[in-house]
C-alpha positions as a printed NumPy array, in Angstrom:
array([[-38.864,  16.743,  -6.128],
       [-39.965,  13.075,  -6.307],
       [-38.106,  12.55 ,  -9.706],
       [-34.956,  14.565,  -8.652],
       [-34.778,  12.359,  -5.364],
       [-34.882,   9.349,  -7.486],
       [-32.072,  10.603, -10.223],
       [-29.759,  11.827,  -7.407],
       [-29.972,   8.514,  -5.777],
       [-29.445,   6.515,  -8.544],
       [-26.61 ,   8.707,  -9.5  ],
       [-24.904,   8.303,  -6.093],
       [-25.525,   4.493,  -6.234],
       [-23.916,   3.918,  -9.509],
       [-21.286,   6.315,  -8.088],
       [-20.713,   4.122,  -5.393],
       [-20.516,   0.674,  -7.504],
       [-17.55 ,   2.396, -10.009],
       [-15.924,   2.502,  -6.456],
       [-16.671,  -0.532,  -5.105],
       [-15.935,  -2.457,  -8.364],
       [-12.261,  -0.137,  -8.363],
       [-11.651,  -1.721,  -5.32 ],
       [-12.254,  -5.023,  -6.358],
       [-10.018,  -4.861,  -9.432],
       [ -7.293,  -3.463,  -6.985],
       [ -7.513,  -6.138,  -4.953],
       [ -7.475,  -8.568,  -7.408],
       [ -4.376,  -6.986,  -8.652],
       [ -2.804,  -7.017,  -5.544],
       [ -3.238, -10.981,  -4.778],
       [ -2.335, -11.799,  -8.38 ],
       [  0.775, -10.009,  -7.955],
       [  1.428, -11.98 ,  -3.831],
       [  0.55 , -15.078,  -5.998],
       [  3.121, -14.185,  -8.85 ],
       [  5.614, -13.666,  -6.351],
       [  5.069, -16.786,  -4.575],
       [  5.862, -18.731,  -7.635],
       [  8.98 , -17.049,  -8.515],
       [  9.842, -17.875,  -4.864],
       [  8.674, -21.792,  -5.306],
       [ 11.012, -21.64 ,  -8.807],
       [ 14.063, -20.703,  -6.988],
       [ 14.028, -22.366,  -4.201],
       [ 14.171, -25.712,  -6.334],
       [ 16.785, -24.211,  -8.234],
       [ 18.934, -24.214,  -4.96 ],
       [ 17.594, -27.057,  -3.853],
       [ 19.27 , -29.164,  -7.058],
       [ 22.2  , -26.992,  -7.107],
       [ 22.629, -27.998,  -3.303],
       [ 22.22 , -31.695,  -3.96 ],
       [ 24.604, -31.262,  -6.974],
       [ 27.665, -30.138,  -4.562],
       [ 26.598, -33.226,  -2.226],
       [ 26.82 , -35.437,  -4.61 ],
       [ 30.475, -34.374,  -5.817],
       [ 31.453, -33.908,  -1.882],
       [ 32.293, -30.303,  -2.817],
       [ 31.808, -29.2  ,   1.208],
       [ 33.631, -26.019,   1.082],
       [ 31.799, -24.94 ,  -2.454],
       [ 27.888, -26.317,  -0.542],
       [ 29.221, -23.458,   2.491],
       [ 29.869, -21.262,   0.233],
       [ 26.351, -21.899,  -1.521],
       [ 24.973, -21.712,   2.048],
       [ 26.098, -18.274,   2.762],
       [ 25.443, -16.505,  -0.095],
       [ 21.933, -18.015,  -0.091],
       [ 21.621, -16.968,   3.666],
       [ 22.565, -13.189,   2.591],
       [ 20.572, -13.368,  -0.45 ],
       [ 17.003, -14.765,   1.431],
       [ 17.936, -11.494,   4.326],
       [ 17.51 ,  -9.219,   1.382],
       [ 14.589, -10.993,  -0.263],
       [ 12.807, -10.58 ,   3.059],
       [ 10.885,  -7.691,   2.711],
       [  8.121,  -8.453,   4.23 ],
       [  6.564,  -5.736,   6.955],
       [  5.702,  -6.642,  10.427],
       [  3.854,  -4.123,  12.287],
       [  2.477,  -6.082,  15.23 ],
       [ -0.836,  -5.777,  13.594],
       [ -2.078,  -8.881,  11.396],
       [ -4.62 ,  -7.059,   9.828],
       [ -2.599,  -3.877,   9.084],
       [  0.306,  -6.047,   7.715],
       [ -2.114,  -7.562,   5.139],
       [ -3.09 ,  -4.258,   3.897],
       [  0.477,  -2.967,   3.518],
       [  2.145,  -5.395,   1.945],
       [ -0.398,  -5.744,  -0.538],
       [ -0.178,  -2.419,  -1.167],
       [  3.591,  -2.184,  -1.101],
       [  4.076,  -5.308,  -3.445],
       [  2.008,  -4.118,  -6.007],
       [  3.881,  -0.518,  -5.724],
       [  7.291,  -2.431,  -5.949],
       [  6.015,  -4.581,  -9.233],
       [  5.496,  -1.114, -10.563],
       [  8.994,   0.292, -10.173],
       [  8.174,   2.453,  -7.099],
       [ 10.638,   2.539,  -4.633],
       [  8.995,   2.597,  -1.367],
       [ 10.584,   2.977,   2.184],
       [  8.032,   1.798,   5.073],
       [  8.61 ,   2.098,   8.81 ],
       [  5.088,   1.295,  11.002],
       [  4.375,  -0.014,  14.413],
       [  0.61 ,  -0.788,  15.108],
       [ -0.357,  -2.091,  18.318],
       [ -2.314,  -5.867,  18.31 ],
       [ -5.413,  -4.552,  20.176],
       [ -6.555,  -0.998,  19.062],
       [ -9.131,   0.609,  20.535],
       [-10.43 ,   2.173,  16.816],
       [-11.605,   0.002,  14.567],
       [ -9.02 ,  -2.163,  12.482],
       [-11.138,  -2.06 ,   9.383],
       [-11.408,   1.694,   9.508],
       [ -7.646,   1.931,  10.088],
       [ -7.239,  -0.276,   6.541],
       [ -9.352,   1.852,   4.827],
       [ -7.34 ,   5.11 ,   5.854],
       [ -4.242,   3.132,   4.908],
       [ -5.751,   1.542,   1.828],
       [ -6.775,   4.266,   0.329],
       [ -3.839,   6.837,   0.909],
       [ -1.924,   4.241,  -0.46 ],
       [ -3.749,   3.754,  -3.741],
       [ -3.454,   7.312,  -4.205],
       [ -0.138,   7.462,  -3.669],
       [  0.93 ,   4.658,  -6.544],
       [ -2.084,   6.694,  -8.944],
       [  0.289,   9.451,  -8.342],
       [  3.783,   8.001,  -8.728],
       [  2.592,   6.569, -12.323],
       [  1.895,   9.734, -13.421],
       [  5.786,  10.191, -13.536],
       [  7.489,   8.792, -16.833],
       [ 10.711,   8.129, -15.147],
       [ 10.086,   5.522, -12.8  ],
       [ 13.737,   6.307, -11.043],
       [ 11.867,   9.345,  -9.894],
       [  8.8  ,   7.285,  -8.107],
       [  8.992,   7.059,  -4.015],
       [  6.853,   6.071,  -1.524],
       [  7.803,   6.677,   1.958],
       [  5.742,   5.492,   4.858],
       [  5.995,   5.809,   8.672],
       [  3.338,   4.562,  11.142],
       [  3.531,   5.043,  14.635],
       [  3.342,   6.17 ,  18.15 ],
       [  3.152,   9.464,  19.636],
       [  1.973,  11.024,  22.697],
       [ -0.22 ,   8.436,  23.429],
       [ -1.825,   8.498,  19.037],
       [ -1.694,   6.658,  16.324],
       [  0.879,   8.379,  13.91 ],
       [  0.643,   7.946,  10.138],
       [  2.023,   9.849,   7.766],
       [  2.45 ,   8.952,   3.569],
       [  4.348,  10.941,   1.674],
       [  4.867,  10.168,  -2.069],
       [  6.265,  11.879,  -5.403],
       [  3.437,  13.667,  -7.898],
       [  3.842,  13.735, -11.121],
       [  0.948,  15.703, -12.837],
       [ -0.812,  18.727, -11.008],
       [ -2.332,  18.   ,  -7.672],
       [ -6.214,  18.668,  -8.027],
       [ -8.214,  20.73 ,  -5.508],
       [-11.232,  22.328,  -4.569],
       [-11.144,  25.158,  -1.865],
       [ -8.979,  23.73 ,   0.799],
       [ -9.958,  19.874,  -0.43 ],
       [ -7.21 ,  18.021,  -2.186],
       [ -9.153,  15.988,  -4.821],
       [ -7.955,  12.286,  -5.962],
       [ -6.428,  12.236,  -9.736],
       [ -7.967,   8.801, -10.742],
       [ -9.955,   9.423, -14.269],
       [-13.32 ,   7.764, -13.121],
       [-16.688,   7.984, -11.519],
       [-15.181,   6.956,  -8.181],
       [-13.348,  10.148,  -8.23 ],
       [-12.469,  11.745,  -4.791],
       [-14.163,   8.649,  -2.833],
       [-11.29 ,   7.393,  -1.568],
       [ -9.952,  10.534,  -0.258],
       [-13.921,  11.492,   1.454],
       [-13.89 ,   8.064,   3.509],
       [-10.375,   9.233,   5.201],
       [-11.918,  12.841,   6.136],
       [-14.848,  10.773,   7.691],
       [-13.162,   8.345,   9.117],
       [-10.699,  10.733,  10.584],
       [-13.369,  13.139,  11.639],
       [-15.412,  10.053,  13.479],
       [-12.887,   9.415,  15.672],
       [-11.967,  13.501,  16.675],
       [ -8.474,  12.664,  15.098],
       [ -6.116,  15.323,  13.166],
       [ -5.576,  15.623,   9.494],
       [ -3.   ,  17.245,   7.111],
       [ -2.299,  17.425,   3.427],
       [  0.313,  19.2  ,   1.866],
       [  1.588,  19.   ,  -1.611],
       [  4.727,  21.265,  -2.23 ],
       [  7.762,  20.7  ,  -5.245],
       [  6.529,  17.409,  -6.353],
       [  6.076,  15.651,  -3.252],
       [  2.659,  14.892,  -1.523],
       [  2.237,  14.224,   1.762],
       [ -0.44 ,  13.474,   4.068],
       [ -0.79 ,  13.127,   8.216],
       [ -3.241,  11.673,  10.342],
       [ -3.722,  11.135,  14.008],
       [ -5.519,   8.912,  15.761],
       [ -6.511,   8.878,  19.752],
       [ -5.991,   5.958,  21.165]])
C-alpha cells in the first residue's frame, strides 16, 4: 500500500507539472503574440506619422484631411480590443482572443463583467482560460481555417453570471459517460476541463456541455 501511495502520487504530481508547464508555454505564447502586435502597431504609426509630415511640408491640406479620415476609420476598425468592466477578465480575454485571431479563427465576443464580484476573479479566469484554450485546440483541428469560429457571450441574468463559449470542432469530441474529455495529446489531458467542474461546483453554479453538428458549446452560471 506504502509503495502504491508513493507511485500514485508521483504520478499525479508529474501529471500536474505537464499542466502547469502547458500553461506556461500558453502564456508565453499569448504575450509574444500582444508584443508582436504592439510592434506592428509602433511600425505603422511612424509610417503615418512621415506620410503626415510629407503632406505638411508640400501644404497639401485637403490631401493631410483626407489622410486624417481614412486613418480615423482605419484605427475604429483596428480597435478590437474588449472591455468588459472587469480589468482582470479583460486581460484574460484578449489574450486569449489575440492569439485565436493570429491563428485564423474568427471569433465574435460580447461580455459584461461587473468590477467587484463577489466570486473570486482568479477562479472566474480560470473557467474562462481554460474553455477558451479548448476552444482554439478544437478549431485547429479543422484544415480550413474559413471554417474556424469562436463565439463568446458573457453576461448578466437573473441576478448570475452568464457565460457561454461556443466554438466549431473539427475531429470527434471525446467522452467518458456523461464527461466531455479535452482533445489535447498530453499528460495534462482533461485538467483543464476538471478545474471548471470544480470550480463551478464550489460555488453551487450550473453547467452545460453540448456538442451537436460540429459545433461545441458550453454554459455556466454563476450566483452572484
Amino acid at each position: 500500500m506504502g509503495l502504491f501511495n508513493l507511485f500514485f502520487g508521483r504520478m499525479i504530481d508529474k501529471r500536474i507539472s505537464a499542466y502547469q508547464n502547458d500553461l506556461i508555454t500558453k502564456h508565453c505564447n499569448e504575450v509574444e503574440n500582444i508584443y508582436r502586435q504592439m510592434r506592428g502597431w509602433r511600425h505603422d504609426y511612424h509610417n503615418h506619422i512621415q506620410a503626415m509630415k510629407a503632406h505638411l511640408a508640400l501644404r497639401q491640406i485637403d490631401e493631410l484631411a483626407e489622410y486624417l479620415g481614412k486613418l480615423d476609420e482605419d484605427l475604429t476598425t483596428v480597435d478590437t480590443v474588449l472591455k468588459t468592466g472587469n480589468v482582470m477578465v479583460d486581460a484574460i480575454l484578449n489574450s486569449k482572443i489575440s492569439l485565436a485571431l493570429s491563428r485564423r479563427i474568427h471569433v465574435n465576443a460580447k461580455a459584461t463583467v461587473p468590477a467587484q464580484l463577489k466570486i473570486s476573479e482568479i477562479d472566474l479566469c480560470v473557467i474562462i482560460g481554460n474553455l477558451l484554450d479548448n476552444a482554439v485546440e478544437a478549431c485547429l483541428k479543422q484544415e480550413c481555417p474559413e471554417d474556424r469560429f469562436i463565439r463568446v457571450y458573457i453576461g448578466l441574468l437573473k441576478d448570475q453570471l452568464y457565460l457561454s463559449i461556443s466554438n466549431s470542432a473539427g475531429g470527434a469530441v471525446k467522452k467518458s459517460g456523461r464527461l466531455y474529455l479535452s482533445t489535447k495529446d498530453s499528460d495534462s489531458h482533461g485538467f483543464g476541463l476538471l478545474r471548471v467542474d470544480r470550480i463551478v461546483e464550489k460555488y453551487a453554479g450550473y453547467l452545460n456541455r453540448q456538442n451537436e453538428e460540429g459545433v461545441f458549446a458550453t454554459e455556466i452560471m454563476l450566483p452572484l
